[in-house]
Amino acid sequence: MRRARRAARSAAKAARDAALRRVPGLEGLVRAGARRGVIPAPVWRRLQPIGPCELHAPDGTPFLYVPFAHDGLARHVVWTDLRHWETGTHRVLFGLARGAGVFVDVGAYSGLYTLLACLADRRLRAVAFEPNPRKLPQLACHVAVNGLAHRVRIVGEALGERPGTATLAIPSDDSAASLRAAAAGERSVRVPVTTGDARLRGLPVGLVKIDVEGREAEVLRGMAGLLRARRPHVIAECLEPGALARVWHTLSGLGYRHAFHLAPDGPRPLGPIGRGPDAAFPRCHPNHLFTAAPMPPAGAR
C-alpha cells in the first residue's frame, strides 16, 4: 500500500513537470500568478520550475537561477522571485556584503547567497563550501552562467571543528543534507571535512553565512582564529534553542557581543540567550546575525 502511494505521487509529480515543459508559456504564467498572489502557495509549492529563470537581488539587479533535479529550494525562490524565501535574511546579507571584502558561504547548496553577495559588491570575492556532490554541479553552473567564476572559489568539502572525513546523510529534500547517520532509505556519502582556519588563512573575510543543519557551532570553533582576528559579521541558521545557545557560547568567547534575530521586517536585538523559555524561540525564521559592534551597519537595516 505504501509503495503504491509513493508510485502514485511520483506519477503525479512527473505529469506536473511534463506539463510545464510541454505547454508553451505555462511556466511564465505560473510565475506571474504566484508573484501577484493569484495562484495560492499550496499550488505553486507543488510545481518544480524548469528554468533557467531570471530572479532579482534586493536592489533589482537580475541574475539567473537554473533549477536542477532534486533542488528543494527552486520552487520557493523562483515562483515568487525570492518574496517567500528568507526575506529578512537575504536583504540583510545583501547590505552586509557591500564592503565585506570576502564572503564565506558555508553550506552553499545551490549558491544563492553566494550570488547575492557577489551582486551586492562587484569587488567582493566569495568562498563557497558545499560537501554534497549532488549540489556541486548546480553551484558551479550558477557561478558560471552569472559570470562570477573569476570571483568565486568552490570548495567541495564540509567545514567542521577539525579535519577528517564524515558521513553526509542526503534525504529526499537535499536542502536538509547534514553530517549525521543516515536514516532508513536515505542516501549517504563519505565527504572530506576541513576547517575554516585551514582553508581561509590570510583572507580578509568580512561576512560569513553558515547553514549546516545544527552543526554551526562546530564550524565556528574550526575558524576560531579567523573570527578572533577579524570579527566578521556572522549569519547562522539556528534550528532550535540549543543550537542558538551553542553558537552564542562559541562566539561570545571570541569577542562577539551582539545577536539579532533576522525577522522579515529586519534585525531584532535578542535578549539573554539560553535563559528564556523555548517558546520564545523564532522557529519560523531561524536565521540570526552576530556582530562585535553594537548594531548592524546601516546597509543591513
mmCIF file of C-alpha atoms in Angstrom, residues 92-217:
data_model
loop_
_atom_site.group_PDB
_atom_site.id
_atom_site.type_symbol
_atom_site.label_atom_id
_atom_site.label_comp_id
_atom_site.label_asym_id
_atom_site.label_seq_id
_atom_site.Cartn_x
_atom_site.Cartn_y
_atom_site.Cartn_z
ATOM 1 C CA VAL A 92 20.415 41.902 5.428
ATOM 2 C CA LEU A 93 23.114 39.768 3.810
ATOM 3 C CA PHE A 94 22.955 41.876 0.646
ATOM 4 C CA GLY A 95 23.595 45.024 2.689
ATOM 5 C CA LEU A 96 26.384 43.495 4.751
ATOM 6 C CA ALA A 97 28.155 42.155 1.657
ATOM 7 C CA ARG A 98 28.897 45.703 0.484
ATOM 8 C CA GLY A 99 32.450 46.322 1.565
ATOM 9 C CA ALA A 100 32.854 42.869 3.161
ATOM 10 C CA GLY A 101 35.928 42.046 1.077
ATOM 11 C CA VAL A 102 35.493 38.264 1.220
ATOM 12 C CA PHE A 103 32.225 36.415 1.795
ATOM 13 C CA VAL A 104 32.275 32.832 3.085
ATOM 14 C CA ASP A 105 29.223 30.688 2.312
ATOM 15 C CA VAL A 106 29.231 27.546 4.474
ATOM 16 C CA GLY A 107 26.608 25.090 3.282
ATOM 17 C CA ALA A 108 26.252 26.966 -0.002
ATOM 18 C CA TYR A 109 23.777 24.466 -1.522
ATOM 19 C CA SER A 110 22.920 25.864 -4.990
ATOM 20 C CA GLY A 111 24.838 29.085 -4.313
ATOM 21 C CA LEU A 112 22.002 31.588 -3.984
ATOM 22 C CA TYR A 113 23.626 33.542 -1.145
ATOM 23 C CA THR A 114 26.965 33.483 -2.946
ATOM 24 C CA LEU A 115 25.280 35.053 -5.983
ATOM 25 C CA LEU A 116 23.541 37.730 -3.896
ATOM 26 C CA ALA A 117 26.766 38.673 -2.093
ATOM 27 C CA CYS A 118 28.659 38.993 -5.372
ATOM 28 C CA LEU A 119 25.880 41.108 -6.885
ATOM 29 C CA ALA A 120 25.939 43.434 -3.867
ATOM 30 C CA ASP A 121 29.610 44.360 -4.396
ATOM 31 C CA ARG A 122 31.491 43.880 -7.659
ATOM 32 C CA ARG A 123 34.810 43.881 -5.809
ATOM 33 C CA LEU A 124 33.799 41.115 -3.393
ATOM 34 C CA ARG A 125 35.255 37.639 -3.624
ATOM 35 C CA ALA A 126 33.496 34.564 -2.259
ATOM 36 C CA VAL A 127 34.438 31.117 -0.997
ATOM 37 C CA ALA A 128 31.554 28.631 -1.194
ATOM 38 C CA PHE A 129 31.755 25.386 0.808
ATOM 39 C CA GLU A 130 29.374 22.596 -0.242
ATOM 40 C CA PRO A 131 30.123 18.923 0.527
ATOM 41 C CA ASN A 132 27.052 17.433 -1.189
ATOM 42 C CA PRO A 133 28.263 16.014 -4.536
ATOM 43 C CA ARG A 134 24.714 16.352 -5.915
ATOM 44 C CA LYS A 135 24.801 20.122 -5.478
ATOM 45 C CA LEU A 136 28.286 20.933 -6.754
ATOM 46 C CA PRO A 137 27.290 20.873 -10.470
ATOM 47 C CA GLN A 138 24.400 23.279 -9.812
ATOM 48 C CA LEU A 139 26.575 25.547 -7.672
ATOM 49 C CA ALA A 140 29.232 25.639 -10.411
ATOM 50 C CA CYS A 141 26.542 26.248 -13.048
ATOM 51 C CA HIS A 142 25.162 29.269 -11.182
ATOM 52 C CA VAL A 143 28.603 30.766 -10.743
ATOM 53 C CA ALA A 144 29.373 30.265 -14.446
ATOM 54 C CA VAL A 145 26.102 31.482 -16.017
ATOM 55 C CA ASN A 146 26.246 34.643 -13.924
ATOM 56 C CA GLY A 147 29.834 35.384 -14.968
ATOM 57 C CA LEU A 148 31.317 35.006 -11.483
ATOM 58 C CA ALA A 149 33.861 32.211 -11.967
ATOM 59 C CA HIS A 150 36.771 34.634 -11.500
ATOM 60 C CA ARG A 151 35.398 35.803 -8.131
ATOM 61 C CA VAL A 152 34.099 32.604 -6.519
ATOM 62 C CA ARG A 153 36.120 29.665 -5.227
ATOM 63 C CA ILE A 154 34.074 26.495 -4.765
ATOM 64 C CA VAL A 155 35.288 24.022 -2.144
ATOM 65 C CA GLY A 156 33.671 20.575 -2.193
ATOM 66 C CA GLU A 157 34.303 19.910 1.490
ATOM 67 C CA ALA A 158 32.403 20.266 4.745
ATOM 68 C CA LEU A 159 33.644 22.623 7.426
ATOM 69 C CA GLY A 160 33.992 21.363 10.979
ATOM 70 C CA GLU A 161 35.977 21.684 14.174
ATOM 71 C CA ARG A 162 38.853 19.531 12.924
ATOM 72 C CA PRO A 163 39.883 17.951 9.596
ATOM 73 C CA GLY A 164 38.963 14.393 8.656
ATOM 74 C CA THR A 165 36.044 12.646 6.969
ATOM 75 C CA ALA A 166 32.382 12.268 7.903
ATOM 76 C CA THR A 167 29.110 10.779 6.669
ATOM 77 C CA LEU A 168 26.782 13.171 4.864
ATOM 78 C CA ALA A 169 23.149 11.990 5.003
ATOM 79 C CA ILE A 170 21.130 13.166 1.978
ATOM 80 C CA PRO A 171 17.330 12.979 2.425
ATOM 81 C CA SER A 172 14.835 13.331 -0.439
ATOM 82 C CA ASP A 173 14.843 17.095 0.212
ATOM 83 C CA ASP A 174 18.566 17.506 -0.203
ATOM 84 C CA SER A 175 18.495 21.053 1.186
ATOM 85 C CA ALA A 176 18.449 19.280 4.583
ATOM 86 C CA ALA A 177 21.587 17.179 3.944
ATOM 87 C CA SER A 178 23.732 17.045 7.085
ATOM 88 C CA LEU A 179 26.678 15.340 8.771
ATOM 89 C CA ARG A 180 24.854 12.607 10.646
ATOM 90 C CA ALA A 181 23.989 8.927 10.370
ATOM 91 C CA ALA A 182 21.601 8.324 7.503
ATOM 92 C CA ALA A 183 18.041 7.246 8.307
ATOM 93 C CA ALA A 184 16.444 4.226 6.656
ATOM 94 C CA GLY A 185 16.039 4.837 2.928
ATOM 95 C CA GLU A 186 18.313 7.898 2.872
ATOM 96 C CA ARG A 187 21.351 8.126 0.659
ATOM 97 C CA SER A 188 24.680 8.783 2.365
ATOM 98 C CA VAL A 189 28.211 9.504 1.216
ATOM 99 C CA ARG A 190 31.567 9.974 2.915
ATOM 100 C CA VAL A 191 32.874 13.517 2.497
ATOM 101 C CA PRO A 192 36.096 15.311 3.438
ATOM 102 C CA VAL A 193 35.992 17.736 6.353
ATOM 103 C CA THR A 194 38.299 20.707 6.760
ATOM 104 C CA THR A 195 38.387 23.808 8.972
ATOM 105 C CA GLY A 196 37.812 27.460 8.226
ATOM 106 C CA ASP A 197 41.174 28.389 9.717
ATOM 107 C CA ALA A 198 42.919 25.986 7.330
ATOM 108 C CA ARG A 199 41.081 26.993 4.149
ATOM 109 C CA LEU A 200 40.662 30.733 4.758
ATOM 110 C CA ARG A 201 44.055 31.637 6.174
ATOM 111 C CA GLY A 202 45.129 35.142 5.159
ATOM 112 C CA LEU A 203 41.838 36.156 3.517
ATOM 113 C CA PRO A 204 40.180 39.454 4.546
ATOM 114 C CA VAL A 205 36.875 37.808 5.457
ATOM 115 C CA GLY A 206 34.164 40.320 6.365
ATOM 116 C CA LEU A 207 30.994 38.210 6.236
ATOM 117 C CA VAL A 208 30.226 34.539 6.961
ATOM 118 C CA LYS A 209 26.950 32.684 6.390
ATOM 119 C CA ILE A 210 26.517 29.230 7.930
ATOM 120 C CA ASP A 211 23.673 26.792 7.252
ATOM 121 C CA VAL A 212 24.721 23.269 8.195
ATOM 122 C CA GLU A 213 21.645 21.790 9.876
ATOM 123 C CA GLY A 214 22.694 22.081 13.510
ATOM 124 C CA ARG A 215 26.495 21.884 13.177
ATOM 125 C CA GLU A 216 27.031 25.656 13.160
ATOM 126 C CA ALA A 217 28.936 25.808 16.460
#
